[in-house]
Amino acid sequence: MIQTNEINYLEKMIKKNHPVEANQSFASNPGSLLQKPMESESGTLTSRNPSQFFLNLSRNLLLAYQSFGVVYGDLSTSPLYVYRSIFVGNLPDYQTPDVIFGAFSLIFWTLTLIPLLKYVFIVLSADDSGEGGTIALYSLLCRHAKFSLLPNQQAADEELSSYKYGPSQPQSPSSSPLKRFLEKHKKLRTSLLIVVLLGASMVIGDGVITPAISVMSAVSGLQVEGVGLELTHGVVLLLACVILIGLFALQHTGTQRVAIVFAPIVILWLISICGIGLYNIITWNSKIIYALSPHYIITFFRETGSAGWLSLGGVLLSVTGTEAMFADLGHFTAFSIRLAFAAVVYPCLVIQYMGQAAYLSKNITSIPNSFYKSIPEPVFWPVFVIATLASVVGSQAIISATFSIVKQCHALGCFPRVKIVHTSKHMFGQIYIPEINWILMVLTLLIAVGFQDTTLVGNAYGLACMTVMFITTFLMALVITFVWQKNLAYAAIFLVFWFIEGIYLSAAVMKVPQGGWVSLLLAFVFMVIMYVWHYGTRKKYNHDLHNKVSLKWLLGLGPSLGIVRVPGIGLIYSELATGVPSIFSHFVTNLPAFHNVLVFVCVKHVPVPFVLPEERFLIGRICPRPYRMYRCIVRYGYKDIQRDDGNFENQLIQSIAEFIQMEAVEPQLSSSENTSFDGRMAVISTRSNATLTVSEHVDSTVQSSKSLMLQRLRSEYDDENPQLRRRQVRFQLVSSVPAIDGAVREELLQLLSAKEAGVAYIMGHSYVKARRSSSYLKKLVIDIGYSFLRKNCRGPAVALHIPHISLIEVGMIYYV
């Protein structure tokens, strides 16, 4: 992992060479300094001067070193159980030297075709502003085609600096009809979403299975006859459960505290297995090198027939963890991951598998414990300790990836709101989700205790991993066509990998009765949860969209809205990016009083990984100026962090003030020229604001305009919740600003006066129910499934970091 002193050093070096870009990128993402070196489209380093070249090279070497502890922990521990999974239960009658040679040849070519050729040379090039994974591919597709099911896209979103992908190219003629066909049919877009959710669910299932099989395989060395302690199976299982509980119990501390030892452990592990492999090749059977020829694969299937096809479910375990190279791309660079795999991981794994095969060709009876049996006795215990530590590192990596995929799914509206804890102030993206962590721990322990056999767990593991790879290949074919805008022939060539993976997947599916059903069950449960949440969210949004308040009705009420306008600012939260939500009319009907300044706030996630702070706020006006009604759209990417820094109100006031000033000098922003009186939105950067000065006050009693009762309540609330204490800020108009139009000055003064009077947060406390005429399935999904998830997930006010003391909730019933 990237340490604080390394970030500070690289930040200084980059600022020295590129001060402007460094300041902008580091403000939005501290990890972005280390994410993308100067790379050409082909992924090779380019430089304008020698110093820049060596800076990029040193940065990539550093990232390549760190990637061992994050990306390759899972992939590098596969030799613990691959040969056992291939032969035990699959090839009991074909355990001969020729078959072992064929098994190694299959492993070698699988490692060469899938991780090396597919991922390293092709898939790693399909990053989304440096981010990878299934969600990143779906995000790219949604930006280049209308595949998203939530109709909240805006033209202004396409102006984001991270929205565009690569150089603009004319649309490929061959892909245009296919693109229009997919956009036209909602069922196809829904099917695409289900495929993406299936991939995300399999990754979460992988987070359950990987710790179980890795730790169980590592500690199994304690029961090997002749070299281990020869403990009973029950004692070894108990030890594995203790290690798993400890692993999940330490997740809340974050990975940074132990990250310094992750990379050395995996590197030491790779060196160890490489050395053991070389020893076994030289000692037992140097002719194993001939098995690099694919001729031995033909011999393998000629001798084993259908049993050999079923054993492919064990062969594919040699590439489990490969998806991490793409999923964890956001923490590193494509060049660093390619360098680490091609230069170290790939040759070490090939030599280790070759060495195991050489040993087994002369010791057939050692297949059930092939790895530990092949270790020379003098180094058995050091290797055992390293193997156990490496399995923990591999498990840690997939657990962290599971947290990330849950957060990304939530950002896309496909997962219920959960508590997200940021475990590092310096490392961007290190998160911890308590609910998911404990669910993973319980499920992992159930699998370990329920199966007690790594072969059965391996069947589930292989099915989950190969399904994710299969889906990635499918999405990559769409990216090649719609994003890279290549001819369909290129996508068809890439689908050769789909055919290869399909063969492996078919063998894994045949193992469903022997443990594979666990992956399907886990994926089904998580996919149902995600789809039900997305379906309910979409129905609720559509209800808001079709029941918006008419602007003509508002204009007819006049600037006072026919009610009493009280001092203060009212922030009305809604998921609508346009129009006035029905919650507003419902509130006015039941409480005939509202604040002097009204701001309709929409927090939305756009299909990009990150949104720069200077592009986050989109400000507009609703109704003419005397109404004092504004709209604010706060945009986040699917990997952005919504921090509870207590500064949101201040940034919002500054943004509105700058919009008011911009509107005076840019008439095209004025809503008075728009017949709908719902004016254009403007991107506001609070950094360049020179209209207001800010002064901080520790004591909230300086705000004399607030009532003594409200002051007392806020003081008591701050005393009870010191961790939520917010900065007290007072704004003032800059006296040195050139002459401002009288109407603009009056509006600014009213805005500041309203801020001094206080800010109230108004949200809808909604109940979503299916209509009486709805089908039984829809009633089951909405009334039971979606309602259960809403009641048992975090409330929207908590997720948006809204202070409870200032919250006003309006009850609403949605019949969808």
mmCIF file of C-alpha atoms in Angstrom, residues 707-720 805:
data_model
loop_
_atom_site.group_PDB
_atom_site.id
_atom_site.type_symbol
_atom_site.label_atom_id
_atom_site.label_comp_id
_atom_site.label_asym_id
_atom_site.label_seq_id
_atom_site.Cartn_x
_atom_site.Cartn_y
_atom_site.Cartn_z
ATOM 1 C CA SER A 707 -33.479 32.453 19.280
ATOM 2 C CA LEU A 708 -32.073 31.655 22.709
ATOM 3 C CA MET A 709 -33.961 28.343 22.675
ATOM 4 C CA LEU A 710 -32.349 27.281 19.391
ATOM 5 C CA GLN A 711 -28.939 28.354 20.681
ATOM 6 C CA ARG A 712 -29.440 26.237 23.807
ATOM 7 C CA LEU A 713 -30.610 23.224 21.818
ATOM 8 C CA ARG A 714 -27.647 23.416 19.447
ATOM 9 C CA SER A 715 -25.228 23.850 22.344
ATOM 10 C CA GLU A 716 -26.609 20.770 24.098
ATOM 11 C CA TYR A 717 -26.519 18.788 20.840
ATOM 12 C CA ASP A 718 -22.878 19.756 20.217
ATOM 13 C CA ASP A 719 -21.931 18.813 23.781
ATOM 14 C CA GLU A 720 -23.532 15.395 23.405
ATOM 15 C CA ILE A 805 -31.119 18.746 15.116
#
